[in-house]
Amino acid sequence: MHLKKRVLVTGGAGFLGSHLCERLLAQGCDVICLDNYFTGSKQNVAHLLDDPHFELMRHDVTFPLYVEVDEIYNLACPASPIHYQHDPVATTKTSVHGAINMLGLAKRLRAKIMQASTSEVYGDPSVHPQPESYWGNVNPIGFRSCYDEGKRCAETLFFDYRRQHNLRIKVARIFNTYGPRMHPNDGRVVSNFIIQALRGEPLTVYGQGQQTRSFCYVDDLVEAFLRLMDTPDDFTGPVNTGNPGEFTILELAKLVIEYTGSKSVIDYRPLPQDDPKQRRPDITLAKAKLGWEPKVALPEGLKKTIEYFDAFLRQA
């Protein structure tokens, strides 16, 4: 009999995965961290390597895996446009084959499994804010489709495995998240702005900067994952996890300039294709079922993230 809960985190050396591994270890779990290091980094989990309850494995989820665990968090997938558009076929494979392989593992082990899905399943929404009941407005043949449709297909697979094999599943739809260990070159707006500001470069804003985003600090998001995994088996989600506080991109740019004390100016560029005009989660379900809502306000989270990138750039 294993006294410690054994947990597999795919994409565990990534931004979200590394924070999740930390929290699971703090809760007394045995953690297997799986990553192929396409966007993840050993550096993100280097401080955990001496923990006897932490195991790091180099593996790609598009290939089957045989380990013994009680719970699986399936986070493996490049999640920013720069990375997922680099090899779009591999991105779809990671979402679809990765889901099939991890669901197969969960089926064999009768393990509980959580899918890290995304607000991108809503596409460019015509409903605002987005509730889980909204089916989305997605371009199936665009540059972002490898990610959006791959993640939608993964959700389909999760629910079919539940209906067909009575698997214990959980699906979290993640909205914009930020914090320490974000990939420095992933083209995401928070890391872009902070690095540009710290280097004194112009901040790149697309359009007039009036498109809105909601930003959830990573610690809040990890708390939502843990609470979702602990819900009764009859609650599967999907459940929106994100911060409903809505900011324009221009407001974010001005905050970053203020907190970094930078002399950067703003450089306006044309809007890219399929870039959603607004994104804000409706977290009514998360509040009701998880007793969860974000605690970290944007100013506090930004300051912690700026500290991390400031130290990161000094080492680089």
Short mmCIF file of C-alpha atoms in Angstrom, two decimals:
data_model
loop_
_atom_site.label_atom_id
_atom_site.label_comp_id
_atom_site.label_asym_id
_atom_site.label_seq_id
_atom_site.Cartn_x
_atom_site.Cartn_y
_atom_site.Cartn_z
CA MET A 1 0.00 0.00 0.00
CA HIS A 2 1.39 3.40 -1.00
CA LEU A 3 0.94 5.92 1.79
CA LYS A 4 1.80 8.90 -0.39
CA LYS A 5 -0.40 9.85 -3.33
CA ARG A 6 1.55 9.30 -6.56
CA VAL A 7 0.95 12.06 -9.11
CA LEU A 8 2.09 12.41 -12.73
CA VAL A 9 2.41 15.93 -14.17
CA THR A 10 2.95 16.02 -17.95
CA GLY A 11 4.58 19.27 -19.08
CA GLY A 12 5.88 19.39 -15.51
CA ALA A 13 9.02 21.39 -16.33
CA GLY A 14 6.98 24.13 -17.96
CA PHE A 15 5.71 27.39 -16.49
CA LEU A 16 2.48 26.05 -14.95
CA GLY A 17 3.76 22.50 -14.44
CA SER A 18 6.76 23.51 -12.33
CA HIS A 19 4.55 25.51 -9.94
CA LEU A 20 2.08 22.60 -9.74
CA CYS A 21 4.92 20.14 -8.94
CA GLU A 22 6.04 22.41 -6.10
CA ARG A 23 2.56 22.56 -4.57
CA LEU A 24 2.03 18.78 -4.88
CA LEU A 25 5.36 18.09 -3.13
CA ALA A 26 4.41 20.56 -0.39
CA GLN A 27 1.18 18.58 0.08
CA GLY A 28 3.18 15.40 0.62
CA CYS A 29 2.72 13.73 -2.78
CA ASP A 30 5.18 11.63 -4.75
CA VAL A 31 5.57 13.51 -8.04
CA ILE A 32 6.67 12.26 -11.46
CA CYS A 33 7.43 15.27 -13.65
CA LEU A 34 7.34 14.45 -17.35
CA ASP A 35 8.62 16.81 -20.07
CA ASN A 36 10.29 16.73 -23.49
CA TYR A 37 11.79 20.24 -22.93
CA PHE A 38 10.34 21.73 -26.12
CA THR A 39 9.13 24.75 -24.15
CA GLY A 40 9.76 23.46 -20.63
CA SER A 41 13.16 23.80 -18.95
CA LYS A 42 15.14 21.77 -16.42
CA GLN A 43 15.96 25.10 -14.80
CA ASN A 44 12.30 25.47 -13.75
CA VAL A 45 12.50 22.34 -11.60
CA ALA A 46 16.24 22.28 -10.75
CA HIS A 47 15.47 23.30 -7.15
CA LEU A 48 13.24 20.19 -6.74
CA LEU A 49 15.77 17.59 -7.92
CA ASP A 50 17.17 16.87 -4.44
CA ASP A 51 13.70 16.04 -3.09
CA PRO A 52 13.46 12.21 -2.81
CA HIS A 53 9.74 12.41 -3.66
CA PHE A 54 10.38 14.15 -7.00
CA GLU A 55 11.27 12.29 -10.19
CA LEU A 56 12.08 13.98 -13.51
CA MET A 57 11.54 12.06 -16.77
CA ARG A 58 12.35 13.14 -20.32
CA HIS A 59 9.47 11.82 -22.40
CA ASP A 60 7.15 13.01 -25.16
CA VAL A 61 3.44 12.39 -24.47
CA THR A 62 2.82 11.51 -28.12
CA PHE A 63 4.44 8.15 -27.21
CA PRO A 64 2.79 5.75 -24.74
CA LEU A 65 3.98 5.78 -21.14
CA TYR A 66 3.92 3.06 -18.49
CA VAL A 67 4.15 4.29 -14.90
CA GLU A 68 2.14 3.59 -11.73
CA VAL A 69 0.28 6.64 -10.40
CA ASP A 70 -2.98 7.64 -8.69
CA GLU A 71 -3.59 10.97 -10.43
CA ILE A 72 -2.54 12.57 -13.72
CA TYR A 73 -2.41 16.28 -14.58
CA ASN A 74 -2.09 16.52 -18.37
CA LEU A 75 -0.44 19.91 -19.00
CA ALA A 76 1.87 18.93 -21.90
CA CYS A 77 1.49 21.22 -24.92
CA PRO A 78 3.20 24.35 -26.24
CA ALA A 79 0.77 27.10 -25.25
CA SER A 80 1.91 30.31 -26.93
CA PRO A 81 1.40 31.18 -30.62
CA ILE A 82 5.16 31.48 -31.32
CA HIS A 83 5.76 27.95 -30.01
CA TYR A 84 2.64 26.17 -31.18
CA GLN A 85 2.88 27.63 -34.70
CA HIS A 86 6.55 26.56 -35.00
CA ASP A 87 5.45 22.97 -35.76
CA PRO A 88 1.64 23.00 -36.01
CA VAL A 89 1.36 19.28 -36.82
CA ALA A 90 3.36 18.40 -33.70
CA THR A 91 1.12 20.75 -31.67
CA THR A 92 -2.04 18.91 -32.77
CA LYS A 93 -0.33 15.56 -32.12
CA THR A 94 0.66 16.66 -28.62
CA SER A 95 -2.93 17.63 -27.79
CA VAL A 96 -4.63 14.65 -29.48
CA HIS A 97 -2.14 11.76 -29.24
CA GLY A 98 -1.04 13.06 -25.84
CA ALA A 99 -4.64 12.96 -24.59
CA ILE A 100 -5.17 9.45 -26.00
CA ASN A 101 -1.97 8.17 -24.36
CA MET A 102 -2.66 9.74 -20.97
CA LEU A 103 -6.32 8.65 -21.03
CA GLY A 104 -5.15 5.13 -21.90
CA LEU A 105 -2.77 5.21 -18.94
CA ALA A 106 -5.55 6.50 -16.64
CA LYS A 107 -7.86 3.76 -17.91
CA ARG A 108 -5.31 1.01 -17.19
CA LEU A 109 -4.57 2.39 -13.71
CA ARG A 110 -8.14 3.54 -12.90
CA ALA A 111 -6.45 6.86 -12.09
CA LYS A 112 -8.11 10.25 -11.92
CA ILE A 113 -7.01 12.59 -14.74
CA MET A 114 -7.21 16.35 -15.31
CA GLN A 115 -6.90 18.01 -18.70
CA ALA A 116 -5.37 21.48 -18.89
CA SER A 117 -7.65 22.91 -21.57
CA THR A 118 -7.80 26.54 -22.63
CA SER A 119 -9.96 29.59 -23.17
CA GLU A 120 -8.89 29.21 -26.83
CA VAL A 121 -11.68 26.60 -27.17
CA TYR A 122 -13.98 29.66 -27.27
CA GLY A 123 -12.07 31.15 -30.24
CA ASP A 124 -12.99 34.79 -30.89
CA PRO A 125 -16.06 34.82 -28.68
CA SER A 126 -19.36 36.43 -29.61
CA VAL A 127 -20.50 36.02 -25.97
CA HIS A 128 -18.89 38.07 -23.20
CA PRO A 129 -17.83 37.02 -20.59
CA GLN A 130 -17.55 33.36 -21.65
CA PRO A 131 -19.49 30.74 -19.62
CA GLU A 132 -18.64 27.04 -19.94
CA SER A 133 -21.93 26.47 -21.81
CA TYR A 134 -20.70 28.63 -24.75
CA TRP A 135 -19.57 26.41 -27.66
CA GLY A 136 -17.18 28.94 -29.15
CA ASN A 137 -16.43 30.68 -32.43
CA VAL A 138 -13.31 29.00 -33.80
CA ASN A 139 -11.64 29.14 -37.20
CA PRO A 140 -10.82 25.46 -37.99
CA ILE A 141 -8.27 26.24 -40.74
CA GLY A 142 -6.32 29.25 -39.44
CA PHE A 143 -2.80 29.62 -38.03
CA ARG A 144 -4.03 29.15 -34.45
CA SER A 145 -6.23 26.14 -35.28
CA CYS A 146 -3.56 23.53 -34.45
CA TYR A 147 -3.82 24.65 -30.83
CA ASP A 148 -7.50 25.64 -30.60
CA GLU A 149 -8.86 22.57 -32.38
CA GLY A 150 -6.29 20.23 -30.81
CA LYS A 151 -7.46 21.32 -27.36
CA ARG A 152 -11.14 21.03 -28.40
CA CYS A 153 -10.49 17.49 -29.65
CA ALA A 154 -8.73 16.62 -26.37
CA GLU A 155 -11.86 17.70 -24.46
CA THR A 156 -13.95 15.47 -26.77
CA LEU A 157 -11.66 12.52 -26.01
CA PHE A 158 -11.86 13.12 -22.26
CA PHE A 159 -15.66 13.09 -22.28
CA ASP A 160 -15.84 10.07 -24.58
CA TYR A 161 -13.47 8.13 -22.30
CA ARG A 162 -15.76 9.04 -19.39
CA ARG A 163 -18.91 7.93 -21.22
CA GLN A 164 -17.32 4.79 -22.69
CA HIS A 165 -14.99 3.67 -19.88
CA ASN A 166 -16.38 5.51 -16.85
CA LEU A 167 -13.06 7.28 -16.35
CA ARG A 168 -12.74 9.89 -13.59
CA ILE A 169 -11.99 13.08 -15.55
CA LYS A 170 -11.64 16.80 -14.82
CA VAL A 171 -11.32 19.54 -17.45
CA ALA A 172 -10.02 23.03 -16.62
CA ARG A 173 -10.25 25.81 -19.22
CA ILE A 174 -7.31 28.08 -18.49
CA PHE A 175 -7.42 31.77 -19.29
CA ASN A 176 -4.33 34.02 -19.53
CA THR A 177 -1.94 33.21 -16.70
CA TYR A 178 1.32 34.93 -15.78
CA GLY A 179 4.04 34.80 -13.14
CA PRO A 180 7.64 33.74 -12.48
CA ARG A 181 9.08 31.08 -14.86
CA MET A 182 7.04 32.21 -17.84
CA HIS A 183 9.04 31.45 -20.99
CA PRO A 184 10.97 34.65 -21.84
CA ASN A 185 10.55 34.30 -25.63
CA ASP A 186 7.04 32.95 -25.93
CA GLY A 187 5.50 36.10 -27.38
CA ARG A 188 2.94 36.40 -24.58
CA VAL A 189 1.94 39.92 -23.77
CA VAL A 190 2.99 40.01 -20.08
CA SER A 191 6.48 38.57 -20.62
CA ASN A 192 6.92 40.62 -23.83
CA PHE A 193 6.08 43.89 -22.11
CA ILE A 194 8.20 43.19 -19.01
CA ILE A 195 11.31 42.19 -20.99
CA GLN A 196 10.90 45.13 -23.41
CA ALA A 197 10.49 47.55 -20.47
CA LEU A 198 13.47 46.17 -18.52
CA ARG A 199 15.62 46.50 -21.64
CA GLY A 200 14.33 50.02 -22.31
CA GLU A 201 12.91 48.93 -25.68
CA PRO A 202 9.56 50.14 -27.11
CA LEU A 203 6.54 48.06 -25.94
CA THR A 204 4.81 46.43 -28.93
CA VAL A 205 1.05 47.05 -28.87
CA TYR A 206 -1.17 45.68 -31.66
CA GLY A 207 -4.00 47.82 -33.03
CA GLN A 208 -4.82 50.64 -30.64
CA GLY A 209 -4.35 48.37 -27.61
CA GLN A 210 -8.07 48.36 -26.86
CA GLN A 211 -8.44 44.54 -27.00
CA THR A 212 -8.98 43.20 -23.48
CA ARG A 213 -7.45 40.31 -21.58
CA SER A 214 -7.83 38.93 -18.07
CA PHE A 215 -4.65 37.96 -16.24
CA CYS A 216 -4.53 35.27 -13.54
CA TYR A 217 -1.47 34.89 -11.31
CA VAL A 218 0.04 31.40 -11.43
CA ASP A 219 -0.41 30.63 -7.68
CA ASP A 220 -4.15 31.25 -7.99
CA LEU A 221 -4.40 28.97 -11.01
CA VAL A 222 -2.53 26.09 -9.33
CA GLU A 223 -4.90 26.37 -6.36
CA ALA A 224 -7.83 25.96 -8.79
CA PHE A 225 -6.21 22.81 -10.28
CA LEU A 226 -5.81 21.21 -6.84
CA ARG A 227 -9.37 22.04 -5.84
CA LEU A 228 -10.74 20.72 -9.14
CA MET A 229 -8.88 17.42 -8.73
CA ASP A 230 -10.39 17.08 -5.22
CA THR A 231 -14.02 17.54 -6.34
CA PRO A 232 -16.42 14.55 -6.27
CA ASP A 233 -16.23 12.17 -9.25
CA ASP A 234 -19.57 13.37 -10.63
CA PHE A 235 -18.12 16.85 -11.25
CA THR A 236 -16.07 16.77 -14.45
CA GLY A 237 -16.07 20.38 -15.57
CA PRO A 238 -15.24 21.90 -17.95
CA VAL A 239 -14.65 24.75 -15.56
CA ASN A 240 -13.21 28.16 -16.37
CA THR A 241 -10.09 29.01 -14.37
CA GLY A 242 -8.90 32.57 -14.73
CA ASN A 243 -9.19 36.05 -13.30
CA PRO A 244 -12.34 37.96 -14.32
CA GLY A 245 -10.58 41.33 -13.83
CA GLU A 246 -10.43 42.77 -17.36
CA PHE A 247 -7.73 45.14 -18.63
CA THR A 248 -6.99 46.60 -22.04
CA ILE A 249 -3.57 45.77 -23.47
CA LEU A 250 -2.76 49.48 -23.36
CA GLU A 251 -3.56 49.61 -19.61
CA LEU A 252 -1.23 46.64 -19.05
CA ALA A 253 1.57 48.31 -21.04
CA LYS A 254 1.27 51.48 -18.93
CA LEU A 255 1.34 49.48 -15.66
CA VAL A 256 4.48 47.60 -16.71
CA ILE A 257 6.24 50.85 -17.67
CA GLU A 258 5.26 52.34 -14.29
CA TYR A 259 6.39 49.33 -12.17
CA THR A 260 9.68 48.85 -14.00
CA GLY A 261 10.44 52.57 -13.92
CA SER A 262 11.28 52.21 -17.60
CA LYS A 263 11.69 55.01 -20.14
CA SER A 264 10.14 52.78 -22.84
CA VAL A 265 7.63 54.19 -25.30
CA ILE A 266 4.70 52.36 -26.96
CA ASP A 267 5.05 51.08 -30.53
CA TYR A 268 1.67 50.49 -32.24
CA ARG A 269 1.51 47.68 -34.86
CA PRO A 270 -1.28 46.17 -37.04
CA LEU A 271 -3.50 43.49 -35.42
CA PRO A 272 -2.53 39.85 -36.22
CA GLN A 273 -5.01 37.33 -37.74
CA ASP A 274 -7.57 35.62 -35.46
CA ASP A 275 -6.45 37.63 -32.41
CA PRO A 276 -9.47 37.65 -30.03
CA LYS A 277 -10.80 41.14 -29.29
CA GLN A 278 -11.86 40.32 -25.76
CA ARG A 279 -11.30 37.55 -23.23
CA ARG A 280 -12.81 37.32 -19.77
CA PRO A 281 -13.84 34.17 -17.91
CA ASP A 282 -17.19 33.77 -16.23
CA ILE A 283 -16.04 31.97 -13.05
CA THR A 284 -19.50 31.46 -11.48
CA LEU A 285 -19.06 27.67 -11.74
CA ALA A 286 -15.56 27.70 -10.19
CA LYS A 287 -16.85 29.78 -7.27
CA ALA A 288 -19.79 27.41 -6.72
CA LYS A 289 -18.06 24.04 -7.21
CA LEU A 290 -14.46 24.75 -6.16
CA GLY A 291 -15.04 27.55 -3.65
CA TRP A 292 -12.34 29.30 -5.64
CA GLU A 293 -11.64 32.77 -6.92
CA PRO A 294 -8.33 34.52 -7.63
CA LYS A 295 -6.72 36.33 -4.69
CA VAL A 296 -3.68 38.02 -6.30
CA ALA A 297 -4.46 41.40 -7.89
CA LEU A 298 -2.65 42.41 -11.10
CA PRO A 299 -0.36 45.04 -9.51
CA GLU A 300 0.95 42.55 -6.88
CA GLY A 301 1.40 39.73 -9.42
CA LEU A 302 3.11 42.00 -11.95
CA LYS A 303 5.63 43.17 -9.36
CA LYS A 304 6.59 39.54 -8.52
CA THR A 305 6.87 38.70 -12.22
CA ILE A 306 9.00 41.79 -12.91
CA GLU A 307 11.34 40.76 -10.05
CA TYR A 308 11.74 37.31 -11.61
CA PHE A 309 12.51 38.64 -15.11
CA ASP A 310 14.85 41.28 -13.74
CA ALA A 311 16.92 38.53 -12.04
CA PHE A 312 16.61 36.30 -15.13
CA LEU A 313 17.95 39.00 -17.50
CA ARG A 314 20.85 39.79 -15.15
CA GLN A 315 21.93 36.11 -15.29
CA ALA A 316 21.45 35.78 -19.06
#
